[in-house]
Structures are given as structure tokens and as C-alpha cells.
XYZ file of N, CA and C in Angstrom:
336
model
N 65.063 -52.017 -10.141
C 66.303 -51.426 -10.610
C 66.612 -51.858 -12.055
N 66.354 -52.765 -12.679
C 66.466 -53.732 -13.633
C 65.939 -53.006 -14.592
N 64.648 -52.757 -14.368
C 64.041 -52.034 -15.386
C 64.090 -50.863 -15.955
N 64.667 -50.044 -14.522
C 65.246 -48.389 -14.909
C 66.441 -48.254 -15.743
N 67.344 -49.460 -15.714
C 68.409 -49.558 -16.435
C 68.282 -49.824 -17.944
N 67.331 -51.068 -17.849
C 66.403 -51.341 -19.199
C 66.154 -50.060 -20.037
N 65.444 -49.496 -19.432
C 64.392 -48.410 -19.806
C 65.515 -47.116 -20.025
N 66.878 -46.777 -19.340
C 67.933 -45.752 -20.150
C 68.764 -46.833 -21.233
N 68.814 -48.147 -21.229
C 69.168 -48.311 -22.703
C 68.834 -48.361 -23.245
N 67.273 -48.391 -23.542
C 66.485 -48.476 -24.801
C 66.444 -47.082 -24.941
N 66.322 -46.182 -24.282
C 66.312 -44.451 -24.555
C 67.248 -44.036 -25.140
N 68.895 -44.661 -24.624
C 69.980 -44.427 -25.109
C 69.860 -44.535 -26.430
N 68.764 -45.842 -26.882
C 69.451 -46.390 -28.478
C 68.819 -45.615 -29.496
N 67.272 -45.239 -28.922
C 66.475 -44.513 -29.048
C 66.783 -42.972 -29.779
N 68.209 -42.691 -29.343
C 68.946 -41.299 -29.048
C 69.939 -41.477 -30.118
N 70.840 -42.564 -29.974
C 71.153 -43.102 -31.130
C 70.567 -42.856 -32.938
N 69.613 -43.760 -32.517
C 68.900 -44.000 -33.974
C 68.482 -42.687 -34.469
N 68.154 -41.483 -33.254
C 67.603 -40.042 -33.820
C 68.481 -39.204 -34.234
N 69.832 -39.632 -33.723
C 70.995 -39.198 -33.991
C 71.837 -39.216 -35.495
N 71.677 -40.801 -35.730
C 71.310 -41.226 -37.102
C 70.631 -40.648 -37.953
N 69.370 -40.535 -37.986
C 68.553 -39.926 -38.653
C 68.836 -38.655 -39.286
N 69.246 -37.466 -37.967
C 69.733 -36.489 -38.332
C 71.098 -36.331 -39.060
N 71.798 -37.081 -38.842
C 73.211 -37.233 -39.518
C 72.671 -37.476 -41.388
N 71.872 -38.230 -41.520
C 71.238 -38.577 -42.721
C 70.603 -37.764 -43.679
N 69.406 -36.930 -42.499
C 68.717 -35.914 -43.081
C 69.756 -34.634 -43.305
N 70.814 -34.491 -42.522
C 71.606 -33.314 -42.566
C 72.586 -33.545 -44.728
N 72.736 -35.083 -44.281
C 74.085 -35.413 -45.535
C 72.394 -35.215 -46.882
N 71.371 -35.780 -46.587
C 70.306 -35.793 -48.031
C 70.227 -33.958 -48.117
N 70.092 -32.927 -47.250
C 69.861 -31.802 -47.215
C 71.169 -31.294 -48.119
N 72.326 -31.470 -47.777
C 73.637 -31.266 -48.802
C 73.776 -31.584 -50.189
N 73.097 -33.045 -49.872
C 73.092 -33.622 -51.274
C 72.012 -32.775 -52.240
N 70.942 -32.004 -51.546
C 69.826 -31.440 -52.412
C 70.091 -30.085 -53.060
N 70.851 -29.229 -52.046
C 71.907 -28.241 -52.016
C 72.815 -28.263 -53.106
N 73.278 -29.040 -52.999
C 74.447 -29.074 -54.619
C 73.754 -29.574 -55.658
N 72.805 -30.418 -56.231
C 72.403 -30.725 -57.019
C 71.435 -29.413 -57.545
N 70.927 -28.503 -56.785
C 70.799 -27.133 -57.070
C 71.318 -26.115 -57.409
N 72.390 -26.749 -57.223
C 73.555 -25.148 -57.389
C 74.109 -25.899 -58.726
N 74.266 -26.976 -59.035
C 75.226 -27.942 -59.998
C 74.173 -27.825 -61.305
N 72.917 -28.029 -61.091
C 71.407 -27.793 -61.760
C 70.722 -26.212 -61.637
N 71.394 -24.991 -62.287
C 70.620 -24.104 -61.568
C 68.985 -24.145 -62.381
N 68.897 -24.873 -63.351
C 67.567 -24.980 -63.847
C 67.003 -26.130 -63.374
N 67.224 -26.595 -62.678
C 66.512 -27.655 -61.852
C 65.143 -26.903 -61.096
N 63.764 -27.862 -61.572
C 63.008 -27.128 -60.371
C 62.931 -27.630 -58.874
N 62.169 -27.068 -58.086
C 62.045 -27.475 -57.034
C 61.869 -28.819 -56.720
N 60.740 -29.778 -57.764
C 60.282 -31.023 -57.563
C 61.546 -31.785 -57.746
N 62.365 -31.375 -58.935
C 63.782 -32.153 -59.172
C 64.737 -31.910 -57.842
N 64.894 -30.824 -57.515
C 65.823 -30.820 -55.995
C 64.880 -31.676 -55.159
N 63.975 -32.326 -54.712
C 63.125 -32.667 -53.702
C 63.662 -33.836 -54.263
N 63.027 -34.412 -55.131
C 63.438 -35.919 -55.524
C 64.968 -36.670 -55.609
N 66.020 -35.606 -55.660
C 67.463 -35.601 -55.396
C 67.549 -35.737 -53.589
N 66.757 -35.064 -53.078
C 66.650 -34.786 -51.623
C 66.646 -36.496 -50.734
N 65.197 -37.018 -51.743
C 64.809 -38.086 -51.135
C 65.391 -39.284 -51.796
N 66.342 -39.397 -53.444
C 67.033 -40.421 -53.206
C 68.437 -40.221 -52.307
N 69.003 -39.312 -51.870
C 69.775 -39.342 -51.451
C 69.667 -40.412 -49.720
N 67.963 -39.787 -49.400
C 68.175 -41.428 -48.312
C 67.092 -41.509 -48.255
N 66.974 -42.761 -49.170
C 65.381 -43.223 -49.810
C 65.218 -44.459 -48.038
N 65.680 -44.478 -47.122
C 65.174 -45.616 -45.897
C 64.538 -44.461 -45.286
N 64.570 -43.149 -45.308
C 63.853 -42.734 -44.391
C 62.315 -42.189 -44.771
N 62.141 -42.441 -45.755
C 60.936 -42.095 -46.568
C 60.195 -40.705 -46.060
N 61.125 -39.641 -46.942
C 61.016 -38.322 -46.950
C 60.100 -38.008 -47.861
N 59.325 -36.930 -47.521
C 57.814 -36.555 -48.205
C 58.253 -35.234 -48.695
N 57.702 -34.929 -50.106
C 58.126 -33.291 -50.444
C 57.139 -32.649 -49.252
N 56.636 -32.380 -48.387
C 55.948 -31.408 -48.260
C 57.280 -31.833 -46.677
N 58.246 -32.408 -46.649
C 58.729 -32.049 -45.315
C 60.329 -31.575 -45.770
N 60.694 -31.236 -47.019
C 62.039 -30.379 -47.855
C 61.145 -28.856 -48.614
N 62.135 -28.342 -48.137
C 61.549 -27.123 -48.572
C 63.067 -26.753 -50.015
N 63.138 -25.889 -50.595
C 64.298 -25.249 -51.220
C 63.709 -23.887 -51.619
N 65.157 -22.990 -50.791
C 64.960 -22.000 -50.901
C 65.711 -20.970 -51.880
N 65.555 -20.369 -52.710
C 66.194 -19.596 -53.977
C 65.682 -18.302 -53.532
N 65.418 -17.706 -52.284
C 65.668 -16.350 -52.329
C 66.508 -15.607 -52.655
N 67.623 -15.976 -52.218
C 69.105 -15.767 -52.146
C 69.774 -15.890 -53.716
N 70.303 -14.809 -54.594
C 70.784 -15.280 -55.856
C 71.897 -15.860 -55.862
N 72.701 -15.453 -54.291
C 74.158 -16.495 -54.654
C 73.720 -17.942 -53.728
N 73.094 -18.423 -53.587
C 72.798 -19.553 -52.841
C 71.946 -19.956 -52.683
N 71.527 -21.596 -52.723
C 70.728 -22.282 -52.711
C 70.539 -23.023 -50.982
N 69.436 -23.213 -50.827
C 68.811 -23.625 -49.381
C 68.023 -24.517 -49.309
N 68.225 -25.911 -49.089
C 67.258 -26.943 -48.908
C 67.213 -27.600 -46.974
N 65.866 -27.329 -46.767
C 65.624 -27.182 -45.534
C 65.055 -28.884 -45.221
N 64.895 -29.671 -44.370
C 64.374 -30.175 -44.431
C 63.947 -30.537 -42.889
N 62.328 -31.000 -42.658
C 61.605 -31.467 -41.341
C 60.898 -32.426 -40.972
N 61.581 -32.879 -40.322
C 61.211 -34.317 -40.308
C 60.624 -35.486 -38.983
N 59.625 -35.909 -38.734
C 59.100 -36.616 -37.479
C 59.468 -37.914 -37.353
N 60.336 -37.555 -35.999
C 61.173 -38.684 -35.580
C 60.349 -39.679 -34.358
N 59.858 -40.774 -34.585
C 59.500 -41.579 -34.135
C 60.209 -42.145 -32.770
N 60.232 -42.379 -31.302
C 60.698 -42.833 -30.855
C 60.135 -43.907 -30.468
N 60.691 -45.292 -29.947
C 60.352 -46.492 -29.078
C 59.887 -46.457 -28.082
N 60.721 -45.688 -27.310
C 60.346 -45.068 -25.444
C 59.506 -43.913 -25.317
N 58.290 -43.571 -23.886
C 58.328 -42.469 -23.764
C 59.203 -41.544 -23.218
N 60.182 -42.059 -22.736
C 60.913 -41.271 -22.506
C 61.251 -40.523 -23.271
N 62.339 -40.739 -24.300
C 62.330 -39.740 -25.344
C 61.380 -39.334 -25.458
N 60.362 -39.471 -26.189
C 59.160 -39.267 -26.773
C 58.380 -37.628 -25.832
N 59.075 -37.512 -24.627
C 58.336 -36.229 -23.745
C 59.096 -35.396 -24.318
N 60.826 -35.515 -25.184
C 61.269 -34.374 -25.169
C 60.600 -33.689 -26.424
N 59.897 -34.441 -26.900
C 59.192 -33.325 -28.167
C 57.656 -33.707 -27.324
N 56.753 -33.526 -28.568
C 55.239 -33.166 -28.428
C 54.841 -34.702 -27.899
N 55.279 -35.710 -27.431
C 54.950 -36.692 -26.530
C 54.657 -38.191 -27.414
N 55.027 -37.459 -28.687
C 54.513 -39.335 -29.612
C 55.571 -38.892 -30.530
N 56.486 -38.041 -31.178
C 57.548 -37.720 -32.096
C 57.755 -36.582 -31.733
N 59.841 -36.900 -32.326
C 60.713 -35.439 -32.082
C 60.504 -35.071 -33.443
N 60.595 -33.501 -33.741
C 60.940 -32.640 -35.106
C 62.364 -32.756 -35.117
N 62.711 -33.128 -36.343
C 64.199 -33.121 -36.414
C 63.998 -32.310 -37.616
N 65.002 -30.837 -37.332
C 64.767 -30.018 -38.398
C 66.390 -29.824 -38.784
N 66.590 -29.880 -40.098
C 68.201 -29.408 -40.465
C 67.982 -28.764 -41.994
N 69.418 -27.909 -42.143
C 69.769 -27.197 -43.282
C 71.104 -27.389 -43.906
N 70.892 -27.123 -45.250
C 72.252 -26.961 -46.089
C 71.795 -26.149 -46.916
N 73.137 -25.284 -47.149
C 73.238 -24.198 -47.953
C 74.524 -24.290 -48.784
N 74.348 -23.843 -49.718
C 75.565 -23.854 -50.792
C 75.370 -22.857 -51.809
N 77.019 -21.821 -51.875
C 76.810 -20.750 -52.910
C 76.792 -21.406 -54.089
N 76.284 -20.466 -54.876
C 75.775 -20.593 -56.619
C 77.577 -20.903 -57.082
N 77.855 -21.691 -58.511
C 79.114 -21.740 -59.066
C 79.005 -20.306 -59.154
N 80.215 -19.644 -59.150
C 80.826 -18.494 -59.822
C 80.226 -17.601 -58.777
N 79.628 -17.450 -57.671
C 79.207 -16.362 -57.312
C 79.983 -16.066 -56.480
């Protein structure tokens, strides 16, 4: 019994910390978002590197922020990211060794 209890608080914290993460990756995705719209000559590599100081502990890779400028009134920085868990437990609800934690921010262009 000891151990099943063990084993949902470490999942719990587990859930926690991914929770975190996303709260993080969601606020660096905003932060990349406005520094695009604030920079409209900013390139992509400059929004990416705004992306990843915004939370340089999680050591974000350009190839896992995307920014998107399809859109002329708005800017889109996507970002995807592999979340490590402790437990397998967690760990089954994605592909069995890391969750995808995927989030977005969008922000219209000044003046548009």
C-alpha cells in the first residue's frame, strides 16, 4: 500500500513540474510574440533567441519554436517541447519515455 501511495506522489509532482513547464513555455511563447510584433524587422533567429532567453532553465532548441508571419496582422510563435518525466506512470500518457508539451501565442501587429 505504501508504495502505491509513494508512486501517486511522485506522479503527482511529476504533473506538477509538467505543469510548470508549460506555464513557462506558454509565458517564453508570449514573450517571443511581442518581441515580434514590437520588432517587426526582427528575423526569425532574433524571435527564437528572445523565445529562449525568456526561460533560459529549460533549455529550448530553435528547431522546437517555430514563428509564424503568415498572417500580416499577427505574429505566431509556436513552441514544442519534450517533457521528461520521473515516473512511468506519467511517462504512458505520452509515447512512454516523454510528454509533447505543445503551446502558442499570438499577438496582433501595432496598428493593425
Amino acid at each position: 500500500m505504501m508504495m502505491i501511495v509513494l508512486w501517486l506522489c511522485v506522479g503527482g509532482v511529476d504533473l506538477g513540474r509538467a505543469y510548470g513547464d508549460y506555464v513557462g513555455l506558454t509565458n517564453a511563447a508570449r514573450g517571443g510574440a511581442r518581441y515580434a510584433v514590437l520588432l517587426p524587422s526582427a528575423n526569425d533567429d532574433q524571435v527564437k533567441a528572445q523565445v529562449r532567453a525568456e526561460q533560459p532553465s529549460l533549455g529550448l532548441l530553435n528547431s522546437m519554436i517555430a514563428v509564424d508571419r503568415a498572417q500580416a496582422d499577427r505574429r505566431t510563435v509556436t513552441i514544442t517541447y519534450p517533457f521528461t518525466p520521473f515516473t512511468p506512470l506519467v511517462a504512458q500518457l505520452g509515447n512512454g519515455t516523454t510528454l509533447t508539451l505543445t503551446t502558442w501565442a499570438a499577438m496582433p501587429m501595432m496598428g493593425s
